[in-house]
CSV table of C-alpha atoms in Angstrom, one decimal:
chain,number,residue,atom,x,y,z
T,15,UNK,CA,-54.9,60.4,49.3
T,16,UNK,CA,-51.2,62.1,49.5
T,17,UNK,CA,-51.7,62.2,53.3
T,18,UNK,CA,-53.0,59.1,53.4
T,19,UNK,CA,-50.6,57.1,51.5
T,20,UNK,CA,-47.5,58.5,53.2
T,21,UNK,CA,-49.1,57.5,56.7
T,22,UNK,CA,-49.1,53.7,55.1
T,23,UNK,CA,-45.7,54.0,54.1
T,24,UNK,CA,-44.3,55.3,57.5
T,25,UNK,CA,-46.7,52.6,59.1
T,26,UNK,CA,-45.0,49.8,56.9
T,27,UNK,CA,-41.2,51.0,57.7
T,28,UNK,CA,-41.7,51.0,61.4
T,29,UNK,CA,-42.7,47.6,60.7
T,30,UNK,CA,-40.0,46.8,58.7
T,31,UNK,CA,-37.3,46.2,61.1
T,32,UNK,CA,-38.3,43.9,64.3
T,33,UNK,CA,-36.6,44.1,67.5
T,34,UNK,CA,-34.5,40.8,66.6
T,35,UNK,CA,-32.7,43.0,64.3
T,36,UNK,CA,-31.3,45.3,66.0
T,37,UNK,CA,-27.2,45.6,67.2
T,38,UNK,CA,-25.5,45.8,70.6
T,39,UNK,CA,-26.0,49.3,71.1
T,40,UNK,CA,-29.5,49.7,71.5
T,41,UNK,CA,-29.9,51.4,68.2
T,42,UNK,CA,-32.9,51.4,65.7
T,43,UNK,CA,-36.8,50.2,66.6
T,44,UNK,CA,-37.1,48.0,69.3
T,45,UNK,CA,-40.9,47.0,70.7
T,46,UNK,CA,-42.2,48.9,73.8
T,47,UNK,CA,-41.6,45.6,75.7
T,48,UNK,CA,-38.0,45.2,74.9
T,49,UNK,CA,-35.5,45.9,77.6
T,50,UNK,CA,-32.3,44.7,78.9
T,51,UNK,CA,-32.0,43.2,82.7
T,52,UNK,CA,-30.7,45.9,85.0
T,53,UNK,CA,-29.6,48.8,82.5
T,54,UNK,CA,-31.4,51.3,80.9
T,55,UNK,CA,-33.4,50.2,77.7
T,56,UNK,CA,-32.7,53.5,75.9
T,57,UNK,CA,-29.4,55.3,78.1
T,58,UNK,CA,-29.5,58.4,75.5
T,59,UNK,CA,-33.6,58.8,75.4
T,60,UNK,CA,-36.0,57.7,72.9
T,61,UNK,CA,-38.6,58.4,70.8
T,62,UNK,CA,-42.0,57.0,71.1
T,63,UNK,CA,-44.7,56.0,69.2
T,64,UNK,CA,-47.8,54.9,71.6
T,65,UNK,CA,-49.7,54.0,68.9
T,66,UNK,CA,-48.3,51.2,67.2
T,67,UNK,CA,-46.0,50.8,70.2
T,68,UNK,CA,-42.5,51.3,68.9
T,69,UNK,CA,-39.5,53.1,70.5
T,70,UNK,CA,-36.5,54.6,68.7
T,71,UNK,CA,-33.5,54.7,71.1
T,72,UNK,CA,-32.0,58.1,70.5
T,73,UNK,CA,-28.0,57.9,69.5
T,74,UNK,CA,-25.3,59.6,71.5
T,75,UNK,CA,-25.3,62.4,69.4
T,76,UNK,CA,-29.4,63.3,69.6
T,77,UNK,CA,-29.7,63.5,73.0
T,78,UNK,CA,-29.6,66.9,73.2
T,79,UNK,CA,-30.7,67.7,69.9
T,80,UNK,CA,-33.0,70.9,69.6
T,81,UNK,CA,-35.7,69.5,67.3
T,82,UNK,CA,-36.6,66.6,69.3
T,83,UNK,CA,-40.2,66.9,71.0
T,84,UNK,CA,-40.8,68.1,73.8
T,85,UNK,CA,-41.2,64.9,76.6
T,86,UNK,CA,-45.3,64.1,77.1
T,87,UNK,CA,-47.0,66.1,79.6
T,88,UNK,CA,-49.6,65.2,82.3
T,89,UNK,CA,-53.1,65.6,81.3
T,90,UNK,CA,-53.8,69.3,83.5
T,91,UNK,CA,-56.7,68.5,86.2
T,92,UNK,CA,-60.0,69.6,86.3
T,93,UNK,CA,-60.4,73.3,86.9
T,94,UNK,CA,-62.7,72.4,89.9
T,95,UNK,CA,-60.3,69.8,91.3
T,96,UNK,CA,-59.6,70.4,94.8
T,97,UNK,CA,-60.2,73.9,94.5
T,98,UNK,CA,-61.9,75.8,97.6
T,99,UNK,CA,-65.2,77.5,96.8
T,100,UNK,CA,-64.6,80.7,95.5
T,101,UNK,CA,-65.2,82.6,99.5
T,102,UNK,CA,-62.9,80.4,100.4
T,103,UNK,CA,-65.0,78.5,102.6
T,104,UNK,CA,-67.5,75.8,102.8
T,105,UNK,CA,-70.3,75.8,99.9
T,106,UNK,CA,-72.9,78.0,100.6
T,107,UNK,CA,-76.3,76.7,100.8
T,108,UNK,CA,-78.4,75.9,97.5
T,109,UNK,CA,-81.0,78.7,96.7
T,110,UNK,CA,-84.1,78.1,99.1
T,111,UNK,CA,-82.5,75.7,100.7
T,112,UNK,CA,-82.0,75.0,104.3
T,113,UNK,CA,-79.3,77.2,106.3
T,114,UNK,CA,-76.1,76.0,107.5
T,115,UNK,CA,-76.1,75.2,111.1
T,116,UNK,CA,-73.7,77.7,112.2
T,117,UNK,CA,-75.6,79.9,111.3
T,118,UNK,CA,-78.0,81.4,114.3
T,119,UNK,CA,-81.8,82.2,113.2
T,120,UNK,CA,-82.6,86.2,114.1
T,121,UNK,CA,-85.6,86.9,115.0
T,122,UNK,CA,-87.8,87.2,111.8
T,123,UNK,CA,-88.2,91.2,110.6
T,124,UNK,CA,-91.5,92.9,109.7
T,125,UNK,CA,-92.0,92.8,106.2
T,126,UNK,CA,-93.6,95.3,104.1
T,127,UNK,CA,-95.2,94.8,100.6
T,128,UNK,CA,-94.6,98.2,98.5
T,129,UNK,CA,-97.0,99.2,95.9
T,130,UNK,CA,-96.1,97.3,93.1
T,131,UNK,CA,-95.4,98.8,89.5
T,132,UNK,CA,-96.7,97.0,86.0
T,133,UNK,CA,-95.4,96.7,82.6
T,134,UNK,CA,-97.6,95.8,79.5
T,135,UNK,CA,-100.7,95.2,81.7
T,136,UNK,CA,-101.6,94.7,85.3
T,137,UNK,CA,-102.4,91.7,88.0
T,138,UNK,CA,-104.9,92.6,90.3
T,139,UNK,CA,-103.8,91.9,93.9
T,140,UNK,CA,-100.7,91.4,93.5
T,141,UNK,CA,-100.0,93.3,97.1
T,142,UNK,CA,-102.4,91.6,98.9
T,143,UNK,CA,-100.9,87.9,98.0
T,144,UNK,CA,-97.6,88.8,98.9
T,145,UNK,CA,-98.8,90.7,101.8
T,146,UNK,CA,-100.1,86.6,102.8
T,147,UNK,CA,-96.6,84.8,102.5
T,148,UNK,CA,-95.1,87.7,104.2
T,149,UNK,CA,-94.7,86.3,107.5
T,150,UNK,CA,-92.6,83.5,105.0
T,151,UNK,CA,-91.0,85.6,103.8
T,152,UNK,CA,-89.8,87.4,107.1
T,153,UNK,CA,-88.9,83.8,108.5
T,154,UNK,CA,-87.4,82.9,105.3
T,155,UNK,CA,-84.7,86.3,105.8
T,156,UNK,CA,-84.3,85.2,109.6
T,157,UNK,CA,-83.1,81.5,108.8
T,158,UNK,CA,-80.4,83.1,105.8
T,159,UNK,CA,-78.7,85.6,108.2
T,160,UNK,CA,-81.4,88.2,108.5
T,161,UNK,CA,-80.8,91.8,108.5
T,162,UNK,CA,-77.4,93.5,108.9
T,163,UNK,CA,-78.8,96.4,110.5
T,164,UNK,CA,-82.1,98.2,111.8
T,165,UNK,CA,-83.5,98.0,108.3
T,166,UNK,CA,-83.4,96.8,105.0
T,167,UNK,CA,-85.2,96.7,101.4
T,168,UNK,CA,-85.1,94.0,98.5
T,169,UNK,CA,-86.7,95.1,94.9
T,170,UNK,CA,-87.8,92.5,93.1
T,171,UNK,CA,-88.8,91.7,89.2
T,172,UNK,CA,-90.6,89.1,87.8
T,173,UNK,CA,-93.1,87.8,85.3
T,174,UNK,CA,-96.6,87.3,85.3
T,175,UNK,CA,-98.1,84.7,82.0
T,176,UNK,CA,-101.4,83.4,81.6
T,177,UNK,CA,-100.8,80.9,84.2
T,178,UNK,CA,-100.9,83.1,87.2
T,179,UNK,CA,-97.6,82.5,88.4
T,180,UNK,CA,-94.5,84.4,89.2
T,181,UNK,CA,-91.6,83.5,86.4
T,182,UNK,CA,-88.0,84.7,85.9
T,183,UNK,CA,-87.3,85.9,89.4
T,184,UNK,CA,-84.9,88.1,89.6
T,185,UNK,CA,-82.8,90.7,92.9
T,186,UNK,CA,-82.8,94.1,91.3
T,187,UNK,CA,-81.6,96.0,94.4
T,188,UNK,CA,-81.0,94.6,97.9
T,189,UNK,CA,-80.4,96.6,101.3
T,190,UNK,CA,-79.0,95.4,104.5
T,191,UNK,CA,-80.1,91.7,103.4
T,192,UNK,CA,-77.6,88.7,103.1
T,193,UNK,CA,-77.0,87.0,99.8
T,194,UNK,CA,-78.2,84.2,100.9
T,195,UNK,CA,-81.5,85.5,101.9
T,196,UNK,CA,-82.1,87.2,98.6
T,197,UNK,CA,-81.7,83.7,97.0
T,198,UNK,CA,-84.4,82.2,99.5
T,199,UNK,CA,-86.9,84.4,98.5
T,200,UNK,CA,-86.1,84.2,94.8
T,201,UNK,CA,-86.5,80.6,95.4
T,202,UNK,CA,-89.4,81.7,97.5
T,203,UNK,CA,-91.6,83.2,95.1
T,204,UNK,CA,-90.1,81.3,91.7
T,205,UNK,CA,-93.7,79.7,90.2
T,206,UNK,CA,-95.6,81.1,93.1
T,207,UNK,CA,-99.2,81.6,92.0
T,208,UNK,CA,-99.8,85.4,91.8
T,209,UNK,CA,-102.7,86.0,90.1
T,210,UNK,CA,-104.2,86.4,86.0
T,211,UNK,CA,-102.8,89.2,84.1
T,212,UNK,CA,-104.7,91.6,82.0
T,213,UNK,CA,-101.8,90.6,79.2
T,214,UNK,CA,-99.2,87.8,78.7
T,215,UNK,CA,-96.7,88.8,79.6
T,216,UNK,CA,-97.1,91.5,82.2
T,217,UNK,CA,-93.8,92.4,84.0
T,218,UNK,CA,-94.1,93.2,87.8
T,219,UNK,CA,-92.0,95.3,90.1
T,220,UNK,CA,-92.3,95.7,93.7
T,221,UNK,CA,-90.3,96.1,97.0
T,222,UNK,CA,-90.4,94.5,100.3
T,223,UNK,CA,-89.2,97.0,102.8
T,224,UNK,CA,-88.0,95.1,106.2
T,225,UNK,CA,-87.2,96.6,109.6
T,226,UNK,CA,-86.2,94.5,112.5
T,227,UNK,CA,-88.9,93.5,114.8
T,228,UNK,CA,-89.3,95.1,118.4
């Protein structure tokens, strides 16, 4: 109630004295709309109150004084604002999405399904579907930059519920394959039907080995 009443108080003698009052000089409260034709309103500074729009002219002798404010500073900008992207190029693709169209298409590489390896159960044929999209996901690796030499390997990890389908997708190890591919076939095989596990949850690892086609 201290606070409150002292905030009153300063409120009602900033109040107290309207602009009318005020001498030659420039001195004392004078409204935010108060200024003289063709000279400075405040020649030595002022002080400003924006929120019951008051100025103080400053007096000779404050000008310079050290315990005035510091003067009001921009708002900073965003921290995104007219920055590059971080490679300091043009936004990559979004994950599974198309390919820029500088980039060329290689020819798509022959894809391998390892076996896979289970946690806390199993899911039958798992191989055998992936081994069915492979020829997507071969063409998927062409149209992100395909492979950066004779050969590559991606291991991947993901989750298998009661639904069937492949959940929390994730690049464990990647080989001689472009980031952007490994995020198409994330996207790829994010919620791809996979098959019923023998528990829920049953974790699923497995490799795709890929060699450039002849």
């Amino acid at each position: 109630m201290g606070a409150v009443g002292a905030c009153v108080s300063a409120a009602a003698e900033g109040g107290a004295s309207p602009a009318s009052q005020q001498d030659s000089s420039g001195q004392g409260w004078v409204t935010a709309a108060t200024s003289d034709a063709g000279a400075p309103r405040c020649p030595h500074g002022a002080l400003e109150d924006p929120h019951r729009g008051f100025v103080r002219c400053l007096e000779p002798g404050e000008a310079d004084a050290g315990w005035l404010p510091p003067p009001p500073q921009p708002e900073p900008p965003p921290d995104d604002a007219g920055a590059p992207p971080p490679d300091g190029g043009d936004a990559g693709p979004i994950d599974g999405g198309p390919p820029d169209a500088a980039v060329v298409s290689a020819p798509p590489p022959v894809v391998e399904i390892k076996e896979p390896e289970f946690m806390n159960g199993d899911v039958p044929n798992v191989a055998k579907r992936l081994e069915k999209v492979s020829p997507d996901l071969a063409q998927c690796v062409a149209d992100h930059g395909g492979l950066s030499g004779a050969s590559g390997s991606v291991k991947i990890q993901f989750l298998v519920r009661v639904r069937g389908r492949a959940e929390g997708v994730e690049i464990l190890e990647a080989r001689g394959v472009t980031p952007d591919a490994q995020r198409c076939i994330r996207q790829f095989l994010k919620n791809r039907a996979i098959g019923t596990p023998s528990a829920d949850p049953v974790g699923v690892t497995v490799t795709l080995s890929l060699r450039a086609a002849k």
